[in-house]
PDB file of C-alpha atoms in Angstrom:
ATOM      1  CA  GLN A  15       8.861 -12.408   0.530  1.00  0.00           C
ATOM      2  CA  VAL A  16       6.179 -12.621   3.258  1.00  0.00           C
ATOM      3  CA  GLN A  17       2.651 -11.696   2.506  1.00  0.00           C
ATOM      4  CA  LEU A  18      -0.037 -11.383   5.264  1.00  0.00           C
ATOM      5  CA  VAL A  19      -3.757 -11.800   5.020  1.00  0.00           C
ATOM      6  CA  GLU A  20      -5.961 -10.995   8.120  1.00  0.00           C
ATOM      7  CA  SER A  21      -9.350 -12.517   8.736  1.00  0.00           C
ATOM      8  CA  GLY A  22     -11.959 -12.906  11.517  1.00  0.00           C
ATOM      9  CA  GLY A  23     -13.190  -9.261  11.844  1.00  0.00           C
ATOM     10  CA  GLY A  24     -16.832  -8.392  12.015  1.00  0.00           C
ATOM     11  CA  LEU A  25     -19.659  -6.799  14.058  1.00  0.00           C
ATOM     12  CA  VAL A  26     -20.194  -7.894  17.779  1.00  0.00           C
ATOM     13  CA  GLN A  27     -21.855  -6.569  20.730  1.00  0.00           C
ATOM     14  CA  ALA A  28     -20.109  -4.897  23.728  1.00  0.00           C
ATOM     15  CA  GLY A  29     -18.815  -7.591  25.923  1.00  0.00           C
ATOM     16  CA  GLY A  30     -18.382 -10.132  22.973  1.00  0.00           C
ATOM     17  CA  SER A  31     -15.415 -11.901  21.617  1.00  0.00           C
ATOM     18  CA  LEU A  32     -13.674 -12.241  18.326  1.00  0.00           C
ATOM     19  CA  ARG A  33     -10.574 -13.993  17.143  1.00  0.00           C
ATOM     20  CA  LEU A  34      -8.430 -12.480  14.447  1.00  0.00           C
ATOM     21  CA  SER A  35      -6.159 -14.587  12.306  1.00  0.00           C
ATOM     22  CA  CYS A  36      -3.207 -13.523  10.104  1.00  0.00           C
ATOM     23  CA  ALA A  37      -1.970 -16.116   7.699  1.00  0.00           C
ATOM     24  CA  ALA A  38       1.620 -15.564   6.382  1.00  0.00           C
ATOM     25  CA  SER A  39       3.394 -16.967   3.457  1.00  0.00           C
ATOM     26  CA  GLY A  40       7.096 -17.676   3.399  1.00  0.00           C
ATOM     27  CA  ARG A  41       9.498 -20.442   4.653  1.00  0.00           C
ATOM     28  CA  THR A  42      10.956 -18.799   7.648  1.00  0.00           C
ATOM     29  CA  PHE A  43       7.796 -17.485   9.371  1.00  0.00           C
ATOM     30  CA  ASN A  44       9.225 -18.673  12.809  1.00  0.00           C
ATOM     31  CA  THR A  45      12.009 -16.177  12.734  1.00  0.00           C
ATOM     32  CA  TYR A  46       9.812 -13.142  12.361  1.00  0.00           C
ATOM     33  CA  ALA A  47       8.367 -11.199  15.065  1.00  0.00           C
ATOM     34  CA  MET A  48       4.763 -10.417  14.490  1.00  0.00           C
ATOM     35  CA  GLY A  49       2.350  -7.728  15.738  1.00  0.00           C
ATOM     36  CA  TRP A  50      -1.102  -6.375  15.557  1.00  0.00           C
ATOM     37  CA  PHE A  51      -1.975  -2.652  15.199  1.00  0.00           C
ATOM     38  CA  ARG A  52      -5.249  -0.845  14.798  1.00  0.00           C
ATOM     39  CA  GLN A  53      -6.504   2.362  13.386  1.00  0.00           C
ATOM     40  CA  ALA A  54      -9.836   4.129  14.157  1.00  0.00           C
ATOM     41  CA  PRO A  55     -11.401   6.503  11.892  1.00  0.00           C
ATOM     42  CA  GLY A  56      -9.609   9.925  12.031  1.00  0.00           C
ATOM     43  CA  GLU A  57      -6.965   8.427  14.370  1.00  0.00           C
ATOM     44  CA  ALA A  58      -3.325   7.420  14.156  1.00  0.00           C
ATOM     45  CA  ARG A  59      -2.439   3.731  13.876  1.00  0.00           C
ATOM     46  CA  GLN A  60      -1.784   2.228  17.388  1.00  0.00           C
ATOM     47  CA  PHE A  61       0.166  -0.625  18.690  1.00  0.00           C
ATOM     48  CA  VAL A  62      -2.008  -3.524  20.111  1.00  0.00           C
ATOM     49  CA  ALA A  63       0.197  -6.526  20.784  1.00  0.00           C
ATOM     50  CA  SER A  64       3.369  -8.255  19.451  1.00  0.00           C
ATOM     51  CA  ILE A  65       4.934 -11.714  19.752  1.00  0.00           C
ATOM     52  CA  SER A  66       8.446 -13.019  19.260  1.00  0.00           C
ATOM     53  CA  GLY A  67       9.400 -15.505  16.503  1.00  0.00           C
ATOM     54  CA  ASN A  68       9.293 -18.454  18.845  1.00  0.00           C
ATOM     55  CA  GLY A  69       6.224 -17.200  20.869  1.00  0.00           C
ATOM     56  CA  GLY A  70       8.199 -16.691  23.986  1.00  0.00           C
ATOM     57  CA  MET A  71       7.920 -12.966  24.391  1.00  0.00           C
ATOM     58  CA  ILE A  72       4.884 -10.888  24.015  1.00  0.00           C
ATOM     59  CA  GLY A  73       3.806  -7.300  24.420  1.00  0.00           C
ATOM     60  CA  VAL A  74       0.415  -5.899  24.908  1.00  0.00           C
ATOM     61  CA  ALA A  75      -0.905  -2.386  24.891  1.00  0.00           C
ATOM     62  CA  ASP A  76      -2.222  -0.985  28.149  1.00  0.00           C
ATOM     63  CA  SER A  77      -5.676  -0.285  26.527  1.00  0.00           C
ATOM     64  CA  VAL A  78      -6.250  -3.909  25.831  1.00  0.00           C
ATOM     65  CA  ARG A  79      -4.298  -5.672  28.551  1.00  0.00           C
ATOM     66  CA  GLY A  80      -6.324  -8.334  30.416  1.00  0.00           C
ATOM     67  CA  ARG A  81      -8.780  -8.521  27.430  1.00  0.00           C
ATOM     68  CA  PHE A  82      -6.711  -9.282  24.379  1.00  0.00           C
ATOM     69  CA  SER A  83      -4.163 -11.994  23.910  1.00  0.00           C
ATOM     70  CA  ILE A  84      -1.642 -12.752  21.041  1.00  0.00           C
ATOM     71  CA  SER A  85      -0.398 -16.131  20.067  1.00  0.00           C
ATOM     72  CA  ARG A  86       1.151 -17.929  16.995  1.00  0.00           C
ATOM     73  CA  ASP A  87       1.216 -21.286  15.401  1.00  0.00           C
ATOM     74  CA  ASN A  88       4.412 -21.518  13.392  1.00  0.00           C
ATOM     75  CA  ALA A  89       3.409 -24.922  11.975  1.00  0.00           C
ATOM     76  CA  LYS A  90       0.364 -23.190  10.399  1.00  0.00           C
ATOM     77  CA  ASN A  91       2.168 -19.883   9.486  1.00  0.00           C
ATOM     78  CA  THR A  92      -0.472 -18.051  11.337  1.00  0.00           C
ATOM     79  CA  GLN A  93      -0.743 -15.632  14.235  1.00  0.00           C
ATOM     80  CA  TYR A  94      -3.916 -14.872  16.264  1.00  0.00           C
ATOM     81  CA  LEU A  95      -5.390 -12.042  18.343  1.00  0.00           C
ATOM     82  CA  GLN A  96      -7.968 -13.314  20.796  1.00  0.00           C
ATOM     83  CA  MET A  97     -10.201 -10.441  21.720  1.00  0.00           C
ATOM     84  CA  THR A  98     -12.688 -10.604  24.757  1.00  0.00           C
ATOM     85  CA  SER A  99     -14.764  -8.093  26.612  1.00  0.00           C
ATOM     86  CA  LEU A 100     -14.826  -6.008  23.561  1.00  0.00           C
ATOM     87  CA  LYS A 101     -15.748  -2.297  23.958  1.00  0.00           C
ATOM     88  CA  PRO A 102     -17.148   0.174  21.520  1.00  0.00           C
ATOM     89  CA  GLU A 103     -13.790   1.949  21.685  1.00  0.00           C
ATOM     90  CA  ASP A 104     -12.056  -1.162  20.232  1.00  0.00           C
ATOM     91  CA  THR A 105     -13.705  -0.423  16.959  1.00  0.00           C
ATOM     92  CA  ALA A 106     -11.047  -0.023  14.289  1.00  0.00           C
ATOM     93  CA  VAL A 107      -9.333  -1.696  11.342  1.00  0.00           C
ATOM     94  CA  TYR A 108      -6.879  -4.126  12.648  1.00  0.00           C
ATOM     95  CA  TYR A 109      -3.632  -4.830  10.922  1.00  0.00           C
ATOM     96  CA  CYS A 110      -1.138  -7.710  11.007  1.00  0.00           C
ATOM     97  CA  ALA A 111       2.367  -6.961  10.652  1.00  0.00           C
ATOM     98  CA  ALA A 112       5.691  -8.713  10.458  1.00  0.00           C
ATOM     99  CA  SER A 113       9.257  -7.680  11.122  1.00  0.00           C
ATOM    100  CA  LEU A 114      11.852  -9.041   8.939  1.00  0.00           C
ATOM    101  CA  TYR A 115      14.742  -7.814  11.179  1.00  0.00           C
ATOM    102  CA  TYR A 116      13.689  -8.747  14.590  1.00  0.00           C
ATOM    103  CA  SER A 117      12.897 -12.118  16.328  1.00  0.00           C
ATOM    104  CA  SER A 118      11.895 -10.332  19.569  1.00  0.00           C
ATOM    105  CA  ALA A 119       8.556  -8.532  19.927  1.00  0.00           C
ATOM    106  CA  PRO A 120       8.915  -4.918  18.999  1.00  0.00           C
ATOM    107  CA  PHE A 121       6.076  -2.556  19.614  1.00  0.00           C
ATOM    108  CA  ALA A 122       7.331   0.442  17.649  1.00  0.00           C
ATOM    109  CA  GLU A 123       5.541   0.652  14.109  1.00  0.00           C
ATOM    110  CA  GLU A 124       8.865   1.405  12.260  1.00  0.00           C
ATOM    111  CA  HIS A 125      10.272  -2.016  13.159  1.00  0.00           C
ATOM    112  CA  TYR A 126       7.611  -3.642  10.985  1.00  0.00           C
ATOM    113  CA  SER A 127       8.332  -4.007   7.297  1.00  0.00           C
ATOM    114  CA  ILE A 128       5.255  -6.265   5.935  1.00  0.00           C
ATOM    115  CA  TRP A 129       1.755  -5.343   6.550  1.00  0.00           C
ATOM    116  CA  GLY A 130      -1.711  -6.964   5.767  1.00  0.00           C
ATOM    117  CA  GLN A 131      -4.566  -5.264   4.236  1.00  0.00           C
ATOM    118  CA  GLY A 132      -6.463  -4.864   7.466  1.00  0.00           C
ATOM    119  CA  THR A 133      -9.698  -6.333   8.896  1.00  0.00           C
ATOM    120  CA  GLN A 134     -12.639  -4.424  10.204  1.00  0.00           C
ATOM    121  CA  VAL A 135     -13.766  -4.891  13.786  1.00  0.00           C
ATOM    122  CA  THR A 136     -16.936  -3.129  14.889  1.00  0.00           C
ATOM    123  CA  VAL A 137     -18.239  -3.325  18.355  1.00  0.00           C
ATOM    124  CA  SER A 138     -21.724  -2.005  18.993  1.00  0.00           C
ATOM    125  CA  SER A 139     -23.042  -0.454  22.244  1.00  0.00           C
TER     126      SER A 139
END
C-alpha cells in the first residue's frame, strides 16, 4: 500500500517561506486525494489543504488562504505545500495524508487512511 514521507520543514523567520514535500509510494498515486494537516503543541490536529487525484479540485483552510498553496506532481508521486508569509502561529508539525477511497479533495480527517510521520515547521518572531 501507499507510504508517505514528508520533508522540507525547518526554522524560518516570520514572513518567510517554505515548501513542504510529500513523497508517496504506490502505482496508483494519481487516483488518491491528498491533504495536509497540522498539529501545534497541546492542540488538536487541524486541516490545512487538500487536492484531488488529478489536481483539479483544491481546498484550503481559512487560516492559511492566500498564503499557502497545494499542488501535486503525479509523475513524481509527490504533493507539495508552498507556504509563504509565514506567521508564528503556523508553527506545528505538518502531516501529509492520502485518501484511498476518494479522488476528490476531502477536508475531514476521517476520510484519510494513510499518514506520514510529520515534519516540524517553526516560525520565529
